[in-house]
XYZ file of C-alpha atoms in Angstrom:
384
model
C -0.149 0.211 0.602
C 1.660 3.819 -0.950
C 1.941 5.588 1.775
C 0.850 9.278 0.550
C -2.381 10.286 0.170
C -3.221 10.635 -4.341
C -3.820 8.084 -6.053
C -1.890 6.239 -7.938
C -3.239 7.368 -11.501
C -0.982 5.615 -13.911
C -1.195 2.555 -12.223
C -5.347 2.825 -11.651
C -5.314 3.784 -15.739
C -3.708 0.786 -16.913
C -6.683 -1.095 -14.656
C -9.116 0.327 -15.815
C -7.901 -0.105 -19.078
C -7.457 -3.575 -18.169
C -11.307 -3.531 -17.363
C -12.180 -2.412 -20.389
C -10.365 -5.296 -22.910
C -12.134 -7.752 -20.772
C -15.894 -5.968 -21.587
C -15.341 -5.046 -25.251
C -13.846 -8.590 -25.595
C -16.481 -10.276 -24.235
C -19.184 -7.838 -26.620
C -17.845 -7.109 -29.325
C -19.507 -9.505 -31.612
C -22.865 -8.609 -30.589
C -21.379 -5.251 -32.642
C -19.971 -7.273 -35.384
C -22.224 -10.422 -35.718
C -23.656 -10.349 -39.483
C -19.570 -9.871 -40.906
C -18.781 -12.611 -37.530
C -21.443 -15.473 -39.233
C -20.757 -14.279 -42.533
C -16.896 -14.702 -42.285
C -17.288 -18.449 -40.330
C -19.493 -19.426 -42.781
C -21.953 -20.187 -40.243
C -25.586 -18.670 -38.913
C -26.000 -15.395 -36.685
C -27.741 -17.468 -33.924
C -24.511 -20.199 -34.011
C -21.439 -16.546 -34.666
C -23.942 -15.265 -31.075
C -22.255 -17.762 -28.409
C -19.400 -16.543 -29.263
C -20.356 -14.157 -26.291
C -21.877 -17.117 -24.443
C -18.589 -19.920 -24.984
C -16.641 -16.362 -23.316
C -18.744 -16.270 -20.148
C -18.789 -19.946 -19.659
C -14.474 -19.547 -19.394
C -15.246 -16.793 -16.844
C -17.489 -18.526 -14.923
C -15.769 -22.233 -14.184
C -12.740 -20.943 -14.592
C -12.761 -18.444 -12.688
C -12.640 -19.658 -8.596
C -10.166 -22.444 -9.466
C -8.059 -20.718 -11.473
C -7.944 -17.812 -8.410
C -7.360 -21.185 -6.074
C -4.263 -22.216 -8.452
C -2.352 -19.117 -8.715
C -3.168 -17.326 -4.629
C 0.879 -17.003 -4.207
C 2.062 -15.378 -7.282
C 2.689 -11.879 -7.788
C -0.128 -10.158 -8.689
C 2.037 -8.773 -11.349
C 2.651 -11.516 -13.627
C -0.934 -12.753 -13.296
C -2.302 -9.699 -14.976
C 0.147 -9.693 -17.226
C -1.127 -13.653 -17.877
C -4.843 -12.812 -18.067
C -3.988 -9.924 -20.532
C -1.420 -11.524 -22.531
C -4.514 -14.641 -23.054
C -6.426 -11.405 -24.663
C -3.761 -10.694 -26.949
C -3.357 -14.202 -28.185
C -7.234 -15.180 -27.772
C -8.213 -12.245 -30.032
C -5.909 -11.965 -32.515
C -6.167 -15.747 -33.098
C -10.145 -15.044 -33.153
C -9.163 -11.584 -35.601
C -7.120 -14.666 -38.094
C -9.654 -17.419 -38.255
C -11.590 -18.782 -40.784
C -13.147 -21.962 -38.557
C -14.818 -21.763 -35.988
C -14.542 -24.427 -33.823
C -11.359 -22.980 -33.413
C -13.011 -19.712 -33.135
C -14.633 -20.850 -30.148
C -11.762 -22.625 -28.909
C -10.327 -18.983 -28.475
C -13.174 -17.157 -27.019
C -13.025 -19.775 -24.638
C -9.686 -18.913 -23.786
C -11.164 -15.111 -24.120
C -13.368 -16.152 -20.753
C -10.498 -17.384 -19.067
C -8.702 -15.098 -19.099
C -11.510 -12.786 -18.645
C -11.570 -14.506 -15.054
C -8.300 -14.106 -14.100
C -8.403 -10.347 -14.428
C -12.293 -10.023 -12.941
C -11.377 -12.148 -10.025
C -7.258 -10.355 -10.450
C -8.474 -6.238 -10.044
C -10.397 -4.917 -7.086
C -8.003 -6.124 -4.686
C -5.337 -5.092 -6.842
C -6.536 -1.623 -6.877
C -7.178 -1.348 -3.029
C -3.758 -2.278 -2.356
C -2.598 0.385 -4.056
C -4.914 3.362 -2.640
C -4.415 4.688 -0.169
C -5.865 3.753 3.039
C -9.436 4.920 3.647
C -9.160 5.444 -0.318
C -9.892 1.830 -1.914
C -13.098 2.671 -2.728
C -12.055 5.570 -4.923
C -9.439 3.656 -6.350
C -11.878 0.268 -7.418
C -14.216 3.047 -9.175
C -11.205 4.172 -11.094
C -10.869 1.122 -12.255
C -14.736 -0.206 -12.663
C -15.331 3.216 -14.956
C -14.029 1.638 -17.732
C -17.599 -1.318 -17.328
C -19.633 1.800 -18.293
C -16.604 3.119 -21.835
C -16.565 -0.139 -22.774
C -19.934 0.254 -23.037
C -21.011 3.541 -24.037
C -17.663 4.031 -26.074
C -15.437 1.017 -27.374
C -18.942 -1.023 -28.269
C -19.829 1.284 -30.586
C -16.534 1.933 -32.445
C -15.925 -1.313 -32.202
C -18.958 -2.366 -34.602
C -17.930 1.091 -36.552
C -14.457 -0.210 -37.495
C -16.268 -3.588 -38.207
C -18.715 -1.750 -40.916
C -16.019 0.367 -42.146
C -12.595 -1.855 -42.394
C -14.303 -5.500 -41.415
C -14.905 -7.562 -38.628
C -11.559 -9.427 -38.077
C -9.882 -6.211 -38.194
C -11.379 -4.601 -34.847
C -10.485 -8.379 -33.328
C -7.172 -6.658 -34.954
C -7.258 -3.627 -33.169
C -8.145 -5.242 -29.365
C -5.495 -7.530 -30.017
C -3.049 -4.214 -30.952
C -4.526 -2.508 -27.460
C -3.350 -5.623 -25.046
C 0.390 -5.659 -26.310
C 0.171 -1.749 -26.102
C -1.629 -3.119 -22.505
C 1.071 -5.450 -21.408
C 3.383 -2.633 -21.794
C 1.494 0.077 -19.697
C 1.552 -2.676 -16.560
C 4.463 -3.936 -17.211
C 6.392 -0.126 -17.519
C 3.706 1.639 -15.268
C 2.659 -0.266 -12.407
C 3.704 -2.137 -8.972
C 4.336 -5.602 -8.092
C 2.041 -6.741 -4.845
C 2.501 -9.971 -3.412
C 0.728 -12.696 -4.112
C -1.450 -14.807 -0.574
C 1.598 -15.934 1.767
C 0.678 -19.676 2.610
C -2.193 -20.181 -0.334
C -5.945 -18.941 -0.199
C -9.178 -19.736 2.554
C -10.996 -22.941 1.071
C -14.369 -22.055 -1.043
C -17.023 -23.237 1.791
C -14.931 -20.893 4.636
C -14.477 -18.186 2.115
C -18.588 -18.139 2.548
C -19.288 -18.826 6.280
C -17.315 -14.937 6.197
C -19.451 -12.714 8.149
C -20.887 -10.307 4.982
C -19.471 -12.451 2.455
C -22.249 -14.798 1.828
C -25.185 -11.075 1.256
C -23.293 -9.502 -1.110
C -23.094 -12.235 -3.217
C -26.503 -12.780 -2.787
C -27.173 -9.118 -3.534
C -24.526 -9.787 -6.655
C -26.557 -12.978 -8.266
C -30.066 -11.809 -8.048
C -29.404 -7.606 -9.023
C -26.972 -8.908 -12.275
C -30.087 -11.073 -13.221
C -32.575 -8.671 -13.426
C -30.701 -5.929 -15.150
C -29.502 -8.178 -17.706
C -33.766 -9.599 -18.760
C -33.699 -6.408 -19.418
C -30.509 -5.036 -20.936
C -29.975 -8.320 -23.158
C -33.788 -7.674 -23.776
C -34.103 -4.247 -23.916
C -34.219 -3.370 -28.236
C -36.943 -5.549 -28.213
C -38.318 -3.488 -25.164
C -37.659 -0.670 -27.049
C -39.934 -1.855 -30.506
C -42.199 -2.775 -27.786
C -42.691 0.640 -26.693
C -42.681 2.866 -29.833
C -38.414 3.738 -29.947
C -37.298 0.607 -32.181
C -35.970 3.210 -34.383
C -34.080 3.942 -31.459
C -32.000 2.091 -30.508
C -28.706 3.850 -30.718
C -29.699 7.192 -28.768
C -31.374 5.196 -25.504
C -28.469 3.391 -24.528
C -25.825 6.688 -25.680
C -28.613 7.921 -22.560
C -27.810 5.241 -20.606
C -24.555 5.119 -21.042
C -23.292 9.161 -20.596
C -25.718 8.156 -17.099
C -24.220 4.877 -15.812
C -20.663 7.255 -16.380
C -21.831 9.388 -14.175
C -23.130 7.329 -11.739
C -19.671 5.370 -11.584
C -19.062 9.349 -10.400
C -20.661 10.119 -8.237
C -19.840 6.638 -6.504
C -16.595 6.841 -6.522
C -16.554 10.211 -5.134
C -18.384 8.711 -1.851
C -17.823 4.790 -1.697
C -15.398 5.326 0.951
C -18.384 6.692 2.969
C -21.572 5.712 1.798
C -21.003 2.180 1.044
C -24.598 1.201 2.375
C -26.465 4.007 1.264
C -24.962 4.378 -2.149
C -25.942 0.117 -2.580
C -29.528 1.541 -1.474
C -29.820 3.760 -3.471
C -29.043 2.569 -6.456
C -31.600 0.626 -5.563
C -34.443 2.274 -5.255
C -33.475 4.291 -9.237
C -33.377 1.127 -10.555
C -36.828 -0.102 -9.426
C -38.083 3.513 -9.706
C -36.237 3.435 -13.530
C -38.944 -0.161 -14.519
C -41.501 1.159 -12.633
C -41.876 3.889 -15.212
C -41.073 2.321 -17.684
C -44.408 0.152 -17.026
C -45.878 3.652 -17.895
C -45.134 2.078 -21.161
C -45.134 6.155 -22.499
C -42.089 7.002 -24.521
C -42.115 10.236 -23.117
C -40.712 8.176 -20.014
C -38.759 5.973 -21.519
C -36.241 8.064 -21.502
C -36.190 9.447 -18.248
C -36.029 5.805 -16.889
C -33.039 4.611 -18.887
C -31.097 8.249 -17.334
C -32.495 6.884 -14.253
C -31.365 3.245 -14.470
C -27.661 4.140 -16.009
C -27.570 6.615 -13.259
C -28.065 3.647 -10.636
C -26.420 0.260 -12.618
C -23.495 2.344 -13.186
C -21.959 2.870 -9.710
C -23.321 -1.342 -9.168
C -19.968 -3.265 -9.782
C -17.367 -1.094 -7.995
C -20.371 -1.009 -4.893
C -20.632 -5.049 -5.449
C -16.544 -5.214 -5.888
C -15.716 -2.814 -2.944
C -18.236 -4.762 -1.087
C -17.011 -8.025 -1.933
C -14.017 -6.343 -0.755
C -14.576 -5.032 2.766
C -15.883 -8.591 4.030
C -14.028 -10.962 2.560
C -11.127 -9.323 4.427
C -7.756 -12.099 4.214
C -10.023 -13.815 2.139
C -10.947 -10.668 0.010
C -9.629 -12.577 -2.968
C -11.887 -15.441 -2.522
C -14.557 -13.563 -2.254
C -13.870 -11.846 -5.758
C -13.429 -14.916 -7.428
C -16.917 -15.877 -6.625
C -18.275 -12.885 -7.259
C -17.310 -13.372 -10.412
C -18.558 -16.738 -11.167
C -21.805 -15.779 -9.420
C -21.530 -12.109 -12.307
C -21.288 -14.127 -15.145
C -23.660 -17.121 -14.559
C -25.987 -14.270 -13.782
C -24.960 -12.897 -17.312
C -26.449 -16.346 -19.070
C -28.791 -16.794 -16.456
C -30.962 -13.209 -16.931
C -30.584 -13.789 -21.353
C -32.355 -17.277 -20.419
C -34.263 -16.300 -18.433
C -35.348 -12.793 -21.218
C -35.541 -15.272 -24.336
C -38.207 -17.277 -22.186
C -40.220 -13.908 -21.209
C -40.342 -12.496 -24.503
C -41.969 -15.724 -26.002
C -44.402 -16.589 -22.919
C -45.574 -12.428 -21.356
C -43.602 -11.143 -24.710
C -41.443 -7.233 -23.469
C -44.383 -5.501 -21.297
C -43.043 -8.458 -18.971
C -39.262 -6.589 -18.782
C -39.856 -3.487 -16.415
C -42.349 -6.668 -14.633
C -39.727 -8.563 -14.009
C -37.252 -6.206 -12.794
C -39.017 -4.857 -10.618
C -39.972 -8.209 -8.330
C -36.450 -9.480 -8.574
C -35.152 -5.702 -6.681
C -37.684 -6.393 -3.509
C -35.082 -9.239 -2.508
C -32.469 -7.106 -3.305
C -33.371 -4.541 -1.364
C -34.113 -6.826 0.931
C -30.881 -8.303 1.692
C -28.999 -4.566 1.702
C -30.917 -3.622 4.428
C -30.772 -5.897 6.543
C -27.203 -6.668 6.050
C -25.813 -3.832 8.830
C -23.096 -5.597 10.658
C -21.893 -7.208 7.309
C -21.614 -6.862 3.910
C -23.507 -3.455 3.069
C -22.735 -2.552 6.703
C -23.890 1.189 8.486
C -21.008 2.354 8.679
C -18.022 1.954 6.405
């Protein structure tokens, strides 16, 4: 831990870029799906599994790899994860073989599991005492940046120069990031003597409530976000999906800025406020008024933008000596909830139509709010 009160911005921005690369690598196939489908000689539904298998690679390997590398120096582990992105995206850019591309995407998901389980803990160790949450917020800004800027830019590049060029640029960015980490990110030691067993981590006070909130909150968000185009079409805004998503992205950036400024003093209140903002957004969407949709999406982004930072910080605080283990479990549950949200949203779309999405979001947020309110001693404590 540093002795100065100033955040090590260059090191933290390198970690922010790692988060950016991780999210953009995961979601880029959605933006270049038609070209990717044609280039690999498969249907769009098959090409879309490039996102699914990435999430599967992350969910299956985050915990075991975190356990296996517990004693590794953190910098070496981070470099290995980013190198995994460089290799996987290069293979994806060059491959004309669908099975080989899917293997590369699985490897990219494994790299994501390594990086996600590492980032929050690394940021905490680099920060001065009392500013750990702020450091995590800086790093987690890579998520909304990737969603609001990276994916549209990648989609534009894919349309202009071809989908392979978009993945090639991702490889170049990963190589640049390797040099940046090597030069500017201080090393941190691994965990001496290994790590706390996974099941024992669940008994640490506060860990289980944070993981439960993560699972249900991410599930609720993903059900709507995955099928937001279908919902907007139902609401009469089918031709404005890009504008609506831009509003969401800008509001998310504002949300993470607010969280980053106050998280070290008000984690509990911010988590409650974020949950309520997303619930209010869902309630406005239920009204089914195109004029209110933009307000609802802005509130949704404002509430959701800081959630990754809040939950990562809460998991690290609650985990204590088992913080890295708690982070790996959070990463696994996050990806499992994303996969489940995509499936559940598809079922709802077929069975009840897009109007059911806001109601589902509202119903799922009730237990989220109840758990946060109840975990006032551990998990989401009254005093930070």
